[in-house]
Coordinates of C-alpha atoms in Angstrom, one line a residue:
X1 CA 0.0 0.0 0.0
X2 CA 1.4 3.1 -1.1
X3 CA 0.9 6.3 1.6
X4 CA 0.5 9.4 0.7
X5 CA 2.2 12.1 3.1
X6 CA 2.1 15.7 1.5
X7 CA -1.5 16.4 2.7
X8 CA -0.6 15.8 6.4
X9 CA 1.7 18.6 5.9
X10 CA -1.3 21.2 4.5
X11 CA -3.6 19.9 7.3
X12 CA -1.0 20.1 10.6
X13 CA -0.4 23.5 9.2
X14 CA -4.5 24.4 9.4
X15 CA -4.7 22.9 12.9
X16 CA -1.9 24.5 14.3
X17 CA -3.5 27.9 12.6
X18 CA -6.4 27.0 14.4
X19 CA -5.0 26.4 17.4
X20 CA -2.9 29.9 17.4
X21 CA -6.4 32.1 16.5
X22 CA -8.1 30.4 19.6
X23 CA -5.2 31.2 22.1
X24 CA -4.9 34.5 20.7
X25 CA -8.3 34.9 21.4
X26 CA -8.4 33.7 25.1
X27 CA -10.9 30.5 23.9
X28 CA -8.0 27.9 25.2
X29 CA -4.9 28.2 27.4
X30 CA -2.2 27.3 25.3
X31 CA -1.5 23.7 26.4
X32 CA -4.8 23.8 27.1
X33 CA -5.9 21.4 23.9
X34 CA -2.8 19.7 24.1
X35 CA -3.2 18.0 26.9
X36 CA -7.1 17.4 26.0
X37 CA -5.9 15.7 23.1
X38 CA -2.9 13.3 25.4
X39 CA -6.1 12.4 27.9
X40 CA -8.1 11.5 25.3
X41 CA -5.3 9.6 23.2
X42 CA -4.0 7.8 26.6
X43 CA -7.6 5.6 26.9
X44 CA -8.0 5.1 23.3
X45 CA -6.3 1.8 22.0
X46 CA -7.1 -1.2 19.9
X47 CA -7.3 -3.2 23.1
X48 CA -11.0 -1.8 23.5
X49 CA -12.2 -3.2 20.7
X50 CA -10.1 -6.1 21.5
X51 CA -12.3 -6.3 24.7
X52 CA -15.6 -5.6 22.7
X53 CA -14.9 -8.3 20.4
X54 CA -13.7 -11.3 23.3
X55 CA -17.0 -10.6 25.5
X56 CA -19.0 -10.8 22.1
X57 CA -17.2 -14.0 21.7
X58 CA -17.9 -15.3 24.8
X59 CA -21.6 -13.7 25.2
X60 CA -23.9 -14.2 22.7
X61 CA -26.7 -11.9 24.7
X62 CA -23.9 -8.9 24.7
X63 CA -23.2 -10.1 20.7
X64 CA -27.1 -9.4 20.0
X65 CA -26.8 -5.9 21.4
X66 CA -23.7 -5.1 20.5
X67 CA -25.2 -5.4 16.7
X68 CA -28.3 -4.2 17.5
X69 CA -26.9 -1.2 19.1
X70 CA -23.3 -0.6 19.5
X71 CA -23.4 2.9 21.7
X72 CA -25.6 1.4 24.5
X73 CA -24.1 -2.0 24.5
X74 CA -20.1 -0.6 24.6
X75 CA -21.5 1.9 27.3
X76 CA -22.0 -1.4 29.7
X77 CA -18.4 -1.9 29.5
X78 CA -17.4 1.8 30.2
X79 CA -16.5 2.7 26.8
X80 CA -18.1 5.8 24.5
X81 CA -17.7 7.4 21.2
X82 CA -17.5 10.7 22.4
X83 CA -14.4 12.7 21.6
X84 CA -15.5 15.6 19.6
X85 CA -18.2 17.8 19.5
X86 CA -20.9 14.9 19.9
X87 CA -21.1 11.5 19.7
X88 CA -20.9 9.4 16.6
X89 CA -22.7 6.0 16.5
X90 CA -21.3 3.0 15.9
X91 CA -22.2 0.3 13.7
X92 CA -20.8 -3.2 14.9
X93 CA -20.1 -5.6 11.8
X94 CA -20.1 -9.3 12.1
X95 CA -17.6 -11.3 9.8
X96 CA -19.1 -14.4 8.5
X97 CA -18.6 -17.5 6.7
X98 CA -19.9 -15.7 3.6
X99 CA -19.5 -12.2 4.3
X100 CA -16.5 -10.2 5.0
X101 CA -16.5 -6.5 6.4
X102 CA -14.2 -3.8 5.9
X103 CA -14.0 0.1 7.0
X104 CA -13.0 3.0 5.4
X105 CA -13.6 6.8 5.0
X106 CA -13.5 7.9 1.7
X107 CA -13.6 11.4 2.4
X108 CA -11.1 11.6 5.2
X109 CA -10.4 9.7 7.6
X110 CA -13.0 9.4 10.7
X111 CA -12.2 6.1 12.8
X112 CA -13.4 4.8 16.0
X113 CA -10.4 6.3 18.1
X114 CA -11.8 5.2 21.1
X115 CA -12.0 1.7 20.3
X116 CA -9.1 1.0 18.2
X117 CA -6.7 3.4 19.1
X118 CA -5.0 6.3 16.4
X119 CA -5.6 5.1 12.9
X120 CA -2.5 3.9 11.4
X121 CA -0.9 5.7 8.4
X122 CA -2.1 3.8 5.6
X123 CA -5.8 3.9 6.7
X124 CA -5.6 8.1 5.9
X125 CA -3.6 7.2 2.7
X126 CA -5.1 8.3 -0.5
X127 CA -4.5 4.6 -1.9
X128 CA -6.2 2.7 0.3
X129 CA -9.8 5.4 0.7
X130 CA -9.3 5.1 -3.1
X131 CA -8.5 1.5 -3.8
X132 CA -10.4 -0.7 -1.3
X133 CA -14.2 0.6 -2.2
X134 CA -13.2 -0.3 -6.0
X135 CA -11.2 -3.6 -5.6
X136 CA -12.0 -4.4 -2.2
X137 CA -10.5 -8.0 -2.3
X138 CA -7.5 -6.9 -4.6
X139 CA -6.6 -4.5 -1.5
X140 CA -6.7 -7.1 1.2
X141 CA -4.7 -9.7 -0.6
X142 CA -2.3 -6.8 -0.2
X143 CA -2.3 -7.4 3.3
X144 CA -2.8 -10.9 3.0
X145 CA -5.7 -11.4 3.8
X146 CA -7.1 -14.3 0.5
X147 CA -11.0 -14.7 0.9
X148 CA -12.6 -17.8 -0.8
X149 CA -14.0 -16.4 -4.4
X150 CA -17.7 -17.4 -2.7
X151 CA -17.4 -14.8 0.4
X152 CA -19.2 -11.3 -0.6
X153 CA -16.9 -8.2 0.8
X154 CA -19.1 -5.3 2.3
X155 CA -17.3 -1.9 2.4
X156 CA -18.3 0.4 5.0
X157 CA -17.8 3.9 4.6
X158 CA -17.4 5.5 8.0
X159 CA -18.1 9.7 8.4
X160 CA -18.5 12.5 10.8
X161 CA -21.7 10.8 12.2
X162 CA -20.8 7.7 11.7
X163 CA -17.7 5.1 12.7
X164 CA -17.8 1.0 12.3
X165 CA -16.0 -1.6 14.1
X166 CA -15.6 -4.7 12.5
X167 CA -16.6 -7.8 14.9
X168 CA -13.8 -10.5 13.8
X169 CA -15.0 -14.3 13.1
X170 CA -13.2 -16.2 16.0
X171 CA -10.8 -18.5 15.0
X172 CA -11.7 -22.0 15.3
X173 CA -10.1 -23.9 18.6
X174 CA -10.2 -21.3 20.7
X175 CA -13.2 -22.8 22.6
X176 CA -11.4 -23.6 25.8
X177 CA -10.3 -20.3 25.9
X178 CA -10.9 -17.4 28.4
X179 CA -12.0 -13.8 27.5
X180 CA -9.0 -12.6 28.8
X181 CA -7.1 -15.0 26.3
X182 CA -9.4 -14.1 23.6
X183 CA -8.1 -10.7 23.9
X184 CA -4.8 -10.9 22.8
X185 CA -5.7 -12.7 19.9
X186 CA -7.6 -9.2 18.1
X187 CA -5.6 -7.1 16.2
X188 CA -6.1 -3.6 14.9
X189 CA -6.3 -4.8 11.4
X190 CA -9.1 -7.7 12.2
X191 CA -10.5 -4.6 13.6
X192 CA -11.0 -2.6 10.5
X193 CA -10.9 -5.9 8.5
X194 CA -8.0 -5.7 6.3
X195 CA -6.9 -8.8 8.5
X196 CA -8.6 -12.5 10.1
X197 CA -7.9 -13.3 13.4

């Protein structure tokens, strides 16, 4: 996957603009965001949705409301989507034998933060908002993720309202394990679904 780096360049230079008016302005102390920004980034990790996905694993009552509705069921477990100026909702996608989720945000790059933690750099690159809604399984053979040729792809196109979280299929012999095992096996990618688990 190729990434794209100018246009972080053009848009820390906007922020940091922003930043400067609302300082000069008296709106925010000057470390003020700053250290809004390290609180919030310090409980947001892929071990959330790690968490999310092991109890839905393990609890097929907190599964059905998870996918029902995502906001109300992760608030059970201390978790919310809030972060900016209101809170998005979340969409919880199951990976099946025949279906396989991704995310992405065409436009930008809006992610569940809170549940999986800063979006890593090729999830913001050009290629992959581009390239994954048009060849959806070319782009995760990229990351090695082959798909039988019967299993539809479903690409979800997260926004400003809206984030998804992809709930993982979980791999087979894990039976005897705990939540707390479950856990570690989630990664980031099986997350967004560019990856199994």
């Amino acid at each position: 996957m190729t990434i794209d780096h100018h246009d972080d360049a053009a848009v820390s230079q906007t922020v940091r603009h922003l930043e400067s008016l609302l300082e000069d302005r008296g709106i925010i102390a000057a470390d003020e965001l700053e250290h809004a920004i390290e609180a919030f980034l310090a409980t947001s990790t892929p071990l959330n949705g790690s968490r999310l996905v092991a109890r839905a694993w393990v609890d097929e009552s907190f599964k059905e409301r998870l996918l029902a509705n995502a906001n109300d069921a992760i608030a059970g477990l201390g978790l919310d989507m809030e972060g900016g100026l209101h809170e998005a909702r979340l969409k919880v996608v199951e990976n099946t034998a025949e279906t396989h989720n991704v995310i992405v945000c065409t436009l930008c790059s809006c992610y569940p933060i809170a549940l999986l933690g800063p979006s890593p750099g090729w999830y913001k690159s050009e290629a992959y908002r581009s390239r994954v809604v048009r060849d959806p399984r070319g782009v995760l053979r990229e990351f090695g993720l082959e798909l039988p040729v019967h299993t539809s792809i479903t690409v979800w196109d997260s926004s400003a309202e809206s984030r998804y979280m992809v709930l993982p299929r979980r791999p087979a012999g894990t039976d005897a394990l705990r939540e707390d095992d479950l856990v570690r096996l989630v990664t980031r990618n099986g997350l967004i679904g560019t990856a199994a688990v």
